[in-house]
Amino acid sequence: MKIRTRYAPSPTGRMHVGNLRTALYAYLIAKHEGGDFILRIEDTDQVRQVEGAVDIINRTLEETGLIPDESPDKDGGVGPYVQSERVAAGIYRKYAQALIDKGEAYYCFCTPERLSTLTQTIEGKEINIYDKHCLHLSKEEIEKNLASGMPYVIRQNNPQEGTTTFHDELYGDVTVENKELDDMILIKSDGFPTYNFANVVDDHLMGITHVIRGNEYISSTPKYNRLYEAFGWEIPKYIHCPLITDEDHHKLSKRSGHSSYEDLIEQGFLSEAVVNFIALLGWSPDSDREIFSLKELVDQFDYHRMGRSPSVFDYTKLRWMNGEYLKAMDPEAFYPLAEPWLKKSITKDLDLRKIAEMVRTRIEIWPDIPDMVDFFEKLPAYDVELFRHKKMKTNPETALTVLREVLPVLEDQSSWTNDDLFAALKAFIQEKGYKNGYVLWPVRIAVSGKSVTPAGATEILEILGKEESLERIRTSIGMLS
C-alpha cells in the first residue's frame, strides 16, 4: 500500500512552528517510503480566515522544500483540495445525510439560549455537554422545523455507555469513556462542515493512510473513529506529535516572538536551518549527528523514533545551528545575502566581499553583522582599558610604547596587503623580542576600538587602507598619552 499523508492547514495567518513541523513530518513520513504528500486547504471556518494566508502557506512550503505531490494547483484526481469548494460540490452534506439515515447523526434545532443553559463546571472547568434533546424529535417535528426555515446544525450521535479505544503509533492504545464523547456538530448552521467532520470525510476520500497532527487532537480522535466506523471505512494510522514549548515550558505562543516560520526568517535565520532544527523537535536520529539536509532527513526519518514528551524550542541551539549553516555556505552564495546587512553599518567604499568572508564563520544570524563591522565605518569611542589583556601581558602603558614603536614601521610600509603587513609586523616583533600578542593586540584595539573583531589586526589594516589605519593608530596614541 502506498503511503499518503496530508498537510491540511487553515488559512489564518503566518505558519506556526508547530504547523510547519506537522507539514515536515507528514512530508518526511511519506517521502521516506516513496509515498505522496498532499496539501489540502481547510477553510471551513470562514470567520478566522485571513486574506493572503493561502499565499503564505504556498510560499512557506516552497521555501522549505516541502513540495506537495497534490494540491489546489496540482490535482491528483481526488480534488477539489479546498474545503469551501468541496462544500459547494455538496460532498459533506451527502455524507452527513448518510449518517442521519443510519441513525449515527441527527438534526439539532436548539437555540443559543438553550445551549447556554447546558454549561456545567467539572473540576473547575466550564464545559458544555449537549443533552441529546433533539435526538428525540419525531420525524414530523423535524420536517416541520426544516420547512419553516428554522436554523439547525447536524450532530454526531455518540453512545453514552461503554468505551471507545483507538490506536496511536506513538501513544499506543488510548481508551476513553463514551460518556465523555460530546455529540459534536458535523454541519454548522451556515451549512459549512466543522473541521472535525470535514477532515474525516476528506482523509477517506483522498486515500490518506497516515494522519500526522498535534497531540491536542488525541481527545477528539475517538469521535473521528466513530465516524469512520459508522461509514464502514478503514481507519488511518495516527501519529500525534508532542507539544512544542518555549524555554519556560509554556506552550509556544506569539508572545515568544519566534512562534512562526516568517518570524524566524525575519530574525535572520536560513530556511534550511529552520527545517533542520524543527525536525529535531520531537524526533531523534539513531546517532549524535544534528546537521541534516532535507534529503538526508528523508533518508533517515523513522517516525518510530519520535518522542511523546514536550519538545523545548531552544532558541540558543537554533542560533548555533544557523551559524553552522552559514559557515558551510559557499562564499558566492553568502555575499549577496550578507551585503544588505553590511551596508547597514558601512557606507564607505571598502571591500565588502572581504569583510563578508571575515564575518561568515563568526555570525549566527544576519542581524549579528552590523554591530560586528560598524568599526570599519568609524572608530568608535572606547575605553583605554581595552588595551589591558592578562594573557597578552599588555596594558595601556605597554600599548602606548608598542604603538609609538610600530607607527614608523607602518608609515614606511609600501605594500598594504594582509600578507606583507603581517610579514612587516612579524619582523618588528622578532627584532624587539616581543611575543606576537604583545604587539598585535594593541594594534587591533587601536584600529578597531573593539576587543572582539571578525578578523586579526593585519586583515583589518588591509581593509581600512593605509591612510585610515595610520590615522586611527595616531588617535589611539593620543588617547593613551
Short mmCIF file of C-alpha atoms in Angstrom, two decimals:
data_model
loop_
_atom_site.label_atom_id
_atom_site.label_comp_id
_atom_site.label_asym_id
_atom_site.label_seq_id
_atom_site.Cartn_x
_atom_site.Cartn_y
_atom_site.Cartn_z
CA MET A 1 0.00 0.00 0.00
CA LYS A 2 1.35 3.41 -0.98
CA ILE A 3 1.64 5.81 1.94
CA ARG A 4 -0.36 9.02 1.53
CA THR A 5 -0.06 11.83 4.08
CA ARG A 6 -1.57 15.29 4.08
CA TYR A 7 -0.95 18.73 5.47
CA ALA A 8 -4.29 20.46 5.96
CA PRO A 9 -3.80 23.99 7.34
CA SER A 10 -6.43 26.64 7.93
CA PRO A 11 -5.58 29.92 6.16
CA THR A 12 -5.47 32.04 9.32
CA GLY A 13 -2.11 33.84 9.01
CA ARG A 14 1.55 33.00 9.41
CA MET A 15 2.58 29.36 9.68
CA HIS A 16 3.14 28.44 13.32
CA VAL A 17 6.27 26.42 14.08
CA GLY A 18 4.05 23.54 15.27
CA ASN A 19 2.15 23.55 11.97
CA LEU A 20 5.38 23.63 9.99
CA ARG A 21 6.63 20.63 11.98
CA THR A 22 3.37 18.79 11.19
CA ALA A 23 3.88 19.53 7.49
CA LEU A 24 7.54 18.48 7.70
CA TYR A 25 6.81 15.18 9.47
CA ALA A 26 3.95 14.41 7.06
CA TYR A 27 6.33 15.08 4.16
CA LEU A 28 9.17 13.00 5.65
CA ILE A 29 6.95 10.04 6.55
CA ALA A 30 5.54 9.94 3.01
CA LYS A 31 8.82 10.51 1.18
CA HIS A 32 10.79 8.05 3.35
CA GLU A 33 8.56 5.31 1.96
CA GLY A 34 8.24 6.76 -1.56
CA GLY A 35 4.67 7.92 -0.87
CA ASP A 36 2.60 11.02 -1.68
CA PHE A 37 2.36 14.27 0.29
CA ILE A 38 -0.89 16.20 -0.20
CA LEU A 39 -1.77 19.83 0.57
CA ARG A 40 -5.42 20.50 1.43
CA ILE A 41 -6.72 23.91 2.48
CA GLU A 42 -9.25 23.67 5.33
CA ASP A 43 -11.17 26.96 5.08
CA THR A 44 -14.47 25.89 6.63
CA ASP A 45 -14.03 28.41 9.47
CA GLN A 46 -14.82 31.46 7.36
CA VAL A 47 -14.64 33.86 10.33
CA ARG A 48 -10.97 33.15 11.12
CA GLN A 49 -9.72 33.35 7.53
CA VAL A 50 -7.00 35.90 6.78
CA GLU A 51 -6.60 37.37 3.32
CA GLY A 52 -3.34 36.27 1.71
CA ALA A 53 -2.88 33.36 4.13
CA VAL A 54 -3.06 30.73 1.36
CA ASP A 55 -0.18 32.54 -0.37
CA ILE A 56 1.78 32.36 2.89
CA ILE A 57 1.17 28.60 3.10
CA ASN A 58 2.27 28.03 -0.50
CA ARG A 59 5.34 30.27 -0.15
CA THR A 60 6.43 28.63 3.12
CA LEU A 61 6.16 25.11 1.69
CA GLU A 62 8.12 26.19 -1.40
CA GLU A 63 10.87 27.90 0.61
CA THR A 64 11.24 24.91 2.94
CA GLY A 65 11.28 22.41 0.07
CA LEU A 66 8.10 20.63 1.20
CA ILE A 67 6.63 20.43 -2.28
CA PRO A 68 3.25 18.64 -2.35
CA ASP A 69 2.52 15.93 -4.90
CA GLU A 70 -1.12 17.02 -4.95
CA SER A 71 -2.60 20.41 -4.03
CA PRO A 72 -5.15 23.00 -5.18
CA ASP A 73 -2.72 23.74 -8.03
CA LYS A 74 -1.87 20.10 -8.76
CA ASP A 75 -4.96 17.86 -8.95
CA GLY A 76 -4.20 14.18 -8.46
CA GLY A 77 -7.76 13.08 -9.16
CA VAL A 78 -9.30 13.47 -5.68
CA GLY A 79 -9.92 17.23 -5.72
CA PRO A 80 -11.07 19.84 -5.07
CA TYR A 81 -8.31 20.38 -2.46
CA VAL A 82 -10.01 23.42 -0.89
CA GLN A 83 -12.79 22.59 1.54
CA SER A 84 -15.04 25.52 0.62
CA GLU A 85 -15.03 24.21 -2.97
CA ARG A 86 -15.91 20.75 -1.65
CA VAL A 87 -18.82 22.33 0.27
CA ALA A 88 -20.07 23.85 -2.99
CA ALA A 89 -19.86 20.40 -4.57
CA GLY A 90 -22.20 19.06 -1.86
CA ILE A 91 -19.73 16.44 -0.62
CA TYR A 92 -20.17 16.94 3.14
CA ARG A 93 -23.94 17.34 3.01
CA LYS A 94 -24.23 13.97 1.21
CA TYR A 95 -22.18 12.16 3.86
CA ALA A 96 -23.97 13.92 6.75
CA GLN A 97 -27.29 12.80 5.31
CA ALA A 98 -25.97 9.23 5.07
CA LEU A 99 -25.20 9.35 8.80
CA ILE A 100 -28.69 10.69 9.59
CA ASP A 101 -30.21 7.85 7.59
CA LYS A 102 -28.17 5.35 9.65
CA GLY A 103 -29.13 6.96 12.97
CA GLU A 104 -25.48 8.00 13.53
CA ALA A 105 -26.33 11.72 13.29
CA TYR A 106 -29.37 13.97 13.83
CA TYR A 107 -30.75 17.46 13.27
CA CYS A 108 -30.47 19.82 16.23
CA PHE A 109 -32.64 22.97 16.35
CA CYS A 110 -31.62 24.17 19.85
CA THR A 111 -31.21 27.93 20.22
CA PRO A 112 -28.02 29.52 21.60
CA GLU A 113 -30.05 30.48 24.67
CA ARG A 114 -30.98 26.86 25.39
CA LEU A 115 -27.44 25.64 24.72
CA SER A 116 -26.06 28.17 27.22
CA THR A 117 -28.10 26.51 29.99
CA LEU A 118 -26.21 23.22 29.43
CA THR A 119 -22.88 24.60 30.66
CA GLN A 120 -21.57 22.86 33.79
CA THR A 121 -18.42 23.12 35.85
CA ILE A 122 -16.38 19.94 36.24
CA GLU A 123 -13.09 20.04 38.19
CA GLY A 124 -13.01 23.82 37.93
CA LYS A 125 -13.53 23.87 34.15
CA GLU A 126 -16.64 25.12 32.38
CA ILE A 127 -17.74 22.60 29.77
CA ASN A 128 -20.81 22.37 27.59
CA ILE A 129 -22.15 18.85 27.00
CA TYR A 130 -25.18 18.52 24.77
CA ASP A 131 -28.05 16.55 26.30
CA LYS A 132 -29.36 14.86 23.08
CA HIS A 133 -32.59 16.88 23.35
CA CYS A 134 -33.20 16.97 19.58
CA LEU A 135 -32.35 13.30 19.07
CA HIS A 136 -35.84 12.51 20.35
CA LEU A 137 -37.78 14.77 17.94
CA SER A 138 -40.30 12.95 15.79
CA LYS A 139 -39.92 12.79 12.00
CA GLU A 140 -42.93 15.15 11.69
CA GLU A 141 -41.37 17.73 14.07
CA ILE A 142 -38.10 17.63 12.14
CA GLU A 143 -39.84 18.09 8.78
CA LYS A 144 -41.95 20.95 10.16
CA ASN A 145 -38.88 22.75 11.55
CA LEU A 146 -36.98 22.32 8.29
CA ALA A 147 -39.97 23.54 6.22
CA SER A 148 -40.31 26.67 8.39
CA GLY A 149 -36.62 27.53 7.83
CA MET A 150 -35.65 27.08 11.48
CA PRO A 151 -31.82 27.26 11.90
CA TYR A 152 -30.22 23.92 12.69
CA VAL A 153 -26.96 22.03 12.98
CA ILE A 154 -26.30 18.33 12.37
CA ARG A 155 -24.81 16.48 15.34
CA GLN A 156 -22.99 13.17 15.66
CA ASN A 157 -24.96 10.61 17.71
CA ASN A 158 -22.42 9.14 20.14
CA PRO A 159 -23.27 6.41 22.67
CA GLN A 160 -23.21 7.25 26.37
CA GLU A 161 -22.41 3.76 27.60
CA GLY A 162 -19.18 1.77 27.28
CA THR A 163 -15.79 2.88 25.97
CA THR A 164 -14.05 3.69 22.69
CA THR A 165 -10.44 2.70 22.02
CA PHE A 166 -8.14 3.91 19.26
CA HIS A 167 -4.50 3.15 18.48
CA ASP A 168 -1.79 5.77 18.06
CA GLU A 169 1.60 4.81 16.62
CA LEU A 170 3.42 6.65 19.45
CA TYR A 171 0.99 6.53 22.38
CA GLY A 172 -0.32 3.01 21.83
CA ASP A 173 -3.95 2.20 22.67
CA VAL A 174 -5.94 5.10 24.11
CA THR A 175 -9.33 4.34 25.70
CA VAL A 176 -11.98 6.90 26.67
CA GLU A 177 -15.34 6.58 28.39
CA ASN A 178 -18.15 7.15 25.87
CA LYS A 179 -19.93 9.42 28.37
CA GLU A 180 -17.07 11.88 27.72
CA LEU A 181 -17.85 12.00 23.99
CA ASP A 182 -20.00 15.01 23.24
CA ASP A 183 -22.38 14.85 20.29
CA MET A 184 -20.13 17.10 18.26
CA ILE A 185 -21.50 19.28 15.47
CA LEU A 186 -20.83 17.92 11.98
CA ILE A 187 -22.60 20.57 9.86
CA LYS A 188 -22.87 24.13 11.21
CA SER A 189 -25.90 26.41 10.84
CA ASP A 190 -24.18 28.21 7.94
CA GLY A 191 -24.09 24.92 6.01
CA PHE A 192 -20.33 24.52 6.36
CA PRO A 193 -18.91 21.36 7.91
CA THR A 194 -16.88 21.56 11.10
CA TYR A 195 -13.18 20.73 10.93
CA ASN A 196 -13.92 17.55 12.89
CA PHE A 197 -16.30 16.22 10.24
CA ALA A 198 -14.67 17.50 7.07
CA ASN A 199 -11.21 16.17 7.87
CA VAL A 200 -12.57 12.63 8.33
CA VAL A 201 -14.54 12.70 5.08
CA ASP A 202 -11.67 14.27 3.14
CA ASP A 203 -9.00 11.96 4.57
CA HIS A 204 -11.04 8.95 3.48
CA LEU A 205 -11.89 10.26 0.01
CA MET A 206 -8.29 11.33 -0.59
CA GLY A 207 -6.92 7.94 0.47
CA ILE A 208 -4.89 9.28 3.42
CA THR A 209 -3.13 6.36 5.13
CA HIS A 210 -1.26 8.19 7.91
CA VAL A 211 -2.70 11.17 9.80
CA ILE A 212 0.01 13.33 11.41
CA ARG A 213 -1.13 16.11 13.74
CA GLY A 214 -0.55 17.72 17.13
CA ASN A 215 -1.37 15.73 20.25
CA GLU A 216 -4.06 18.26 21.21
CA TYR A 217 -6.27 16.22 18.84
CA ILE A 218 -5.91 13.00 20.84
CA SER A 219 -9.09 13.74 22.83
CA SER A 220 -11.10 14.21 19.59
CA THR A 221 -9.81 11.08 17.86
CA PRO A 222 -12.37 8.65 19.41
CA LYS A 223 -15.13 10.77 17.85
CA TYR A 224 -13.34 10.64 14.48
CA ASN A 225 -13.04 6.87 14.75
CA ARG A 226 -16.74 6.52 15.46
CA LEU A 227 -17.35 8.36 12.17
CA TYR A 228 -15.03 6.00 10.29
CA GLU A 229 -16.81 3.03 11.83
CA ALA A 230 -20.26 4.47 11.09
CA PHE A 231 -19.33 4.74 7.42
CA GLY A 232 -17.57 1.35 7.41
CA TRP A 233 -14.31 3.00 6.32
CA GLU A 234 -10.76 1.86 7.10
CA ILE A 235 -9.20 3.86 9.93
CA PRO A 236 -5.85 5.51 9.08
CA LYS A 237 -2.73 5.24 11.20
CA TYR A 238 -2.48 8.08 13.73
CA ILE A 239 0.74 9.82 14.70
CA HIS A 240 0.17 12.56 17.27
CA CYS A 241 3.19 14.86 17.62
CA PRO A 242 4.33 16.11 21.04
CA LEU A 243 3.73 19.66 22.20
CA ILE A 244 6.36 22.34 21.46
CA THR A 245 7.06 24.65 24.41
CA ASP A 246 9.18 27.75 24.92
CA GLU A 247 12.23 27.79 27.21
CA ASP A 248 9.92 28.31 30.22
CA HIS A 249 7.94 25.16 29.29
CA HIS A 250 4.85 27.13 28.28
CA LYS A 251 3.08 26.37 25.01
CA LEU A 252 4.90 28.19 22.18
CA SER A 253 2.81 31.30 21.51
CA LYS A 254 3.03 34.52 19.51
CA ARG A 255 4.31 36.26 22.65
CA SER A 256 7.58 34.32 22.35
CA GLY A 257 8.43 36.32 19.21
CA HIS A 258 9.56 33.24 17.31
CA SER A 259 6.40 31.16 17.01
CA SER A 260 6.08 31.31 13.21
CA TYR A 261 8.29 30.43 10.27
CA GLU A 262 8.16 34.01 8.97
CA ASP A 263 9.19 35.37 12.40
CA LEU A 264 12.34 33.27 12.22
CA ILE A 265 13.19 34.26 8.64
CA GLU A 266 12.73 37.95 9.56
CA GLN A 267 15.04 37.41 12.54
CA GLY A 268 17.79 36.31 10.17
CA PHE A 269 17.57 32.52 10.09
CA LEU A 270 18.07 30.40 6.99
CA SER A 271 15.16 28.30 5.80
CA GLU A 272 17.33 25.14 5.68
CA ALA A 273 18.46 25.64 9.29
CA VAL A 274 14.87 26.20 10.47
CA VAL A 275 13.75 22.95 8.79
CA ASN A 276 16.70 21.03 10.28
CA PHE A 277 16.01 22.44 13.75
CA ILE A 278 12.26 21.78 13.64
CA ALA A 279 12.86 18.19 12.51
CA LEU A 280 14.63 17.58 15.83
CA LEU A 281 11.74 18.96 17.90
CA GLY A 282 10.19 15.59 18.67
CA TRP A 283 12.34 13.23 16.60
CA SER A 284 15.87 11.97 17.17
CA PRO A 285 18.17 10.19 14.70
CA ASP A 286 19.99 6.98 15.65
CA SER A 287 23.27 8.90 16.11
CA ASP A 288 24.55 12.09 17.75
CA ARG A 289 24.51 13.89 14.42
CA GLU A 290 22.45 17.09 14.33
CA ILE A 291 23.00 18.72 10.91
CA PHE A 292 20.81 17.26 8.14
CA SER A 293 19.76 18.45 4.71
CA LEU A 294 16.13 17.84 3.76
CA LYS A 295 17.20 14.96 1.52
CA GLU A 296 19.18 13.42 4.40
CA LEU A 297 16.14 13.80 6.68
CA VAL A 298 14.02 11.92 4.13
CA ASP A 299 16.57 9.09 4.15
CA GLN A 300 16.92 8.99 7.96
CA PHE A 301 13.38 9.73 9.18
CA ASP A 302 11.75 6.88 11.08
CA TYR A 303 8.62 8.06 12.89
CA HIS A 304 9.03 5.30 15.47
CA ARG A 305 11.91 7.41 16.85
CA MET A 306 9.54 10.28 17.65
CA GLY A 307 9.07 11.07 21.32
CA ARG A 308 5.96 11.75 23.36
CA SER A 309 7.38 14.31 25.80
CA PRO A 310 7.03 18.04 25.04
CA SER A 311 9.88 19.47 22.95
CA VAL A 312 11.55 22.69 24.06
CA PHE A 313 12.19 25.33 21.41
CA ASP A 314 15.81 26.13 22.31
CA TYR A 315 16.47 29.49 20.61
CA THR A 316 20.17 29.37 21.51
CA LYS A 317 20.53 26.00 19.79
CA LEU A 318 18.74 27.29 16.70
CA ARG A 319 21.20 30.20 16.55
CA TRP A 320 24.12 27.77 16.81
CA MET A 321 22.69 25.54 14.10
CA ASN A 322 22.11 28.52 11.80
CA GLY A 323 25.72 29.56 12.35
CA GLU A 324 26.87 26.12 11.23
CA TYR A 325 24.87 26.53 8.02
CA LEU A 326 26.42 29.95 7.41
CA LYS A 327 29.93 28.59 7.96
CA ALA A 328 29.29 25.86 5.40
CA MET A 329 27.79 28.26 2.86
CA ASP A 330 29.62 28.93 -0.39
CA PRO A 331 31.09 32.48 -0.26
CA GLU A 332 29.49 33.33 -3.61
CA ALA A 333 26.08 32.40 -2.21
CA PHE A 334 26.78 34.09 1.13
CA TYR A 335 27.81 37.51 -0.15
CA PRO A 336 24.55 38.70 -1.81
CA LEU A 337 22.62 37.73 1.34
CA ALA A 338 25.14 39.44 3.65
CA GLU A 339 25.59 42.60 1.56
CA PRO A 340 22.41 44.43 2.72
CA TRP A 341 23.38 43.81 6.34
CA LEU A 342 26.96 45.06 5.75
CA LYS A 343 25.58 48.23 4.19
CA LYS A 344 23.54 48.97 7.32
CA SER A 345 26.84 49.91 9.01
CA ILE A 346 29.27 50.61 6.17
CA THR A 347 28.78 53.43 3.67
CA LYS A 348 32.48 53.87 2.82
CA ASP A 349 33.98 52.41 -0.35
CA LEU A 350 35.55 49.35 1.29
CA ASP A 351 35.98 45.78 0.06
CA LEU A 352 32.67 44.38 1.29
CA ARG A 353 33.35 40.94 -0.17
CA LYS A 354 36.44 40.56 2.02
CA ILE A 355 34.52 41.81 5.05
CA ALA A 356 31.70 39.34 4.27
CA GLU A 357 34.18 36.47 4.22
CA MET A 358 35.56 37.68 7.58
CA VAL A 359 32.13 37.51 9.24
CA ARG A 360 30.81 34.34 7.53
CA THR A 361 32.33 31.94 10.10
CA ARG A 362 31.67 34.25 13.06
CA ILE A 363 27.99 35.13 12.89
CA GLU A 364 24.97 33.03 13.82
CA ILE A 365 22.23 35.12 12.17
CA TRP A 366 22.27 38.02 9.67
CA PRO A 367 21.47 40.76 12.24
CA ASP A 368 24.77 39.93 14.00
CA ILE A 369 26.60 41.60 11.11
CA PRO A 370 26.02 45.38 11.58
CA ASP A 371 27.39 45.59 15.13
CA MET A 372 30.30 43.33 14.20
CA VAL A 373 31.52 45.53 11.33
CA ASP A 374 30.46 49.06 12.29
CA PHE A 375 34.03 49.94 13.34
CA PHE A 376 35.10 49.80 9.67
CA GLU A 377 32.93 52.87 9.07
CA LYS A 378 34.15 54.87 12.06
CA LEU A 379 36.46 54.24 15.02
CA PRO A 380 34.08 54.01 17.99
CA ALA A 381 34.69 55.76 21.30
CA TYR A 382 36.30 53.20 23.56
CA ASP A 383 37.92 52.83 26.98
CA VAL A 384 41.74 52.56 27.01
CA GLU A 385 41.30 49.68 29.49
CA LEU A 386 40.60 47.56 26.38
CA PHE A 387 44.39 47.52 25.88
CA ARG A 388 44.73 45.57 29.12
CA HIS A 389 44.95 41.82 28.42
CA LYS A 390 46.26 39.41 31.03
CA LYS A 391 47.19 36.64 28.60
CA MET A 392 48.92 39.02 26.16
CA LYS A 393 50.61 40.78 29.12
CA THR A 394 49.52 44.16 27.79
CA ASN A 395 48.10 47.25 29.45
CA PRO A 396 47.61 50.92 28.43
CA GLU A 397 51.25 51.77 29.27
CA THR A 398 52.81 48.90 27.26
CA ALA A 399 50.34 49.55 24.43
CA LEU A 400 51.44 53.19 24.19
CA THR A 401 55.09 52.12 23.89
CA VAL A 402 54.33 49.47 21.25
CA LEU A 403 52.12 51.76 19.14
CA ARG A 404 54.75 54.54 19.17
CA GLU A 405 57.37 51.99 18.05
CA VAL A 406 55.20 50.35 15.39
CA LEU A 407 53.86 53.57 13.83
CA PRO A 408 57.03 54.41 11.82
CA VAL A 409 57.26 50.77 10.67
CA LEU A 410 53.76 51.05 9.19
CA GLU A 411 54.42 54.54 7.82
CA ASP A 412 57.35 53.09 5.87
CA GLN A 413 55.31 50.13 4.59
CA SER A 414 54.72 50.43 0.85
CA SER A 415 52.69 47.26 0.19
CA TRP A 416 49.44 47.30 2.19
CA THR A 417 48.30 43.69 1.75
CA ASN A 418 47.50 41.41 4.67
CA ASP A 419 50.47 39.12 3.94
CA ASP A 420 53.01 41.95 3.62
CA LEU A 421 51.67 43.78 6.67
CA PHE A 422 51.88 40.58 8.72
CA ALA A 423 55.45 39.98 7.49
CA ALA A 424 56.46 43.56 8.44
CA LEU A 425 54.96 43.28 11.93
CA LYS A 426 56.46 39.80 12.40
CA ALA A 427 59.93 41.18 11.56
CA PHE A 428 59.37 44.04 14.02
CA ILE A 429 58.26 41.59 16.73
CA GLN A 430 61.33 39.38 16.24
CA GLU A 431 63.66 42.37 16.20
CA LYS A 432 62.24 43.65 19.50
CA GLY A 433 61.98 40.18 21.08
CA TYR A 434 58.29 40.63 21.77
CA LYS A 435 55.52 37.98 21.76
CA ASN A 436 53.02 38.21 18.87
CA GLY A 437 50.03 39.16 21.02
CA TYR A 438 52.05 41.83 22.83
CA VAL A 439 52.07 43.81 19.55
CA LEU A 440 49.08 42.57 17.57
CA TRP A 441 46.57 43.09 20.41
CA PRO A 442 47.30 46.81 20.83
CA VAL A 443 47.32 47.32 17.04
CA ARG A 444 43.93 45.62 16.69
CA ILE A 445 42.40 47.63 19.53
CA ALA A 446 43.87 50.84 18.10
CA VAL A 447 42.33 50.37 14.63
CA SER A 448 39.00 48.81 15.70
CA GLY A 449 38.18 50.11 19.18
CA LYS A 450 36.80 46.62 19.95
CA SER A 451 38.06 43.59 21.84
CA VAL A 452 36.12 41.22 19.56
CA THR A 453 36.52 41.65 15.80
CA PRO A 454 35.80 39.38 12.82
CA ALA A 455 39.46 39.40 11.77
CA GLY A 456 43.01 39.93 13.01
CA ALA A 457 44.97 43.17 13.13
CA THR A 458 46.63 42.99 9.69
CA GLU A 459 43.43 41.94 7.91
CA ILE A 460 41.70 44.99 9.41
CA LEU A 461 44.62 47.22 8.39
CA GLU A 462 44.34 45.98 4.81
CA ILE A 463 40.59 46.69 4.60
CA LEU A 464 40.87 50.16 6.16
CA GLY A 465 43.75 51.21 3.91
CA LYS A 466 47.00 52.89 4.89
CA GLU A 467 45.78 56.43 5.48
CA GLU A 468 42.81 55.50 7.68
CA SER A 469 44.82 52.89 9.62
CA LEU A 470 47.64 55.29 10.46
CA GLU A 471 45.18 57.99 11.47
CA ARG A 472 43.46 55.60 13.89
CA ILE A 473 46.77 54.49 15.41
CA ARG A 474 47.74 58.14 15.94
CA THR A 475 44.35 58.81 17.54
CA SER A 476 44.86 55.90 19.91
CA ILE A 477 48.38 57.12 20.80
CA GLY A 478 46.82 60.49 21.62
CA MET A 479 44.22 58.82 23.87
CA LEU A 480 46.87 56.75 25.67
CA SER A 481 49.13 59.76 26.10
#
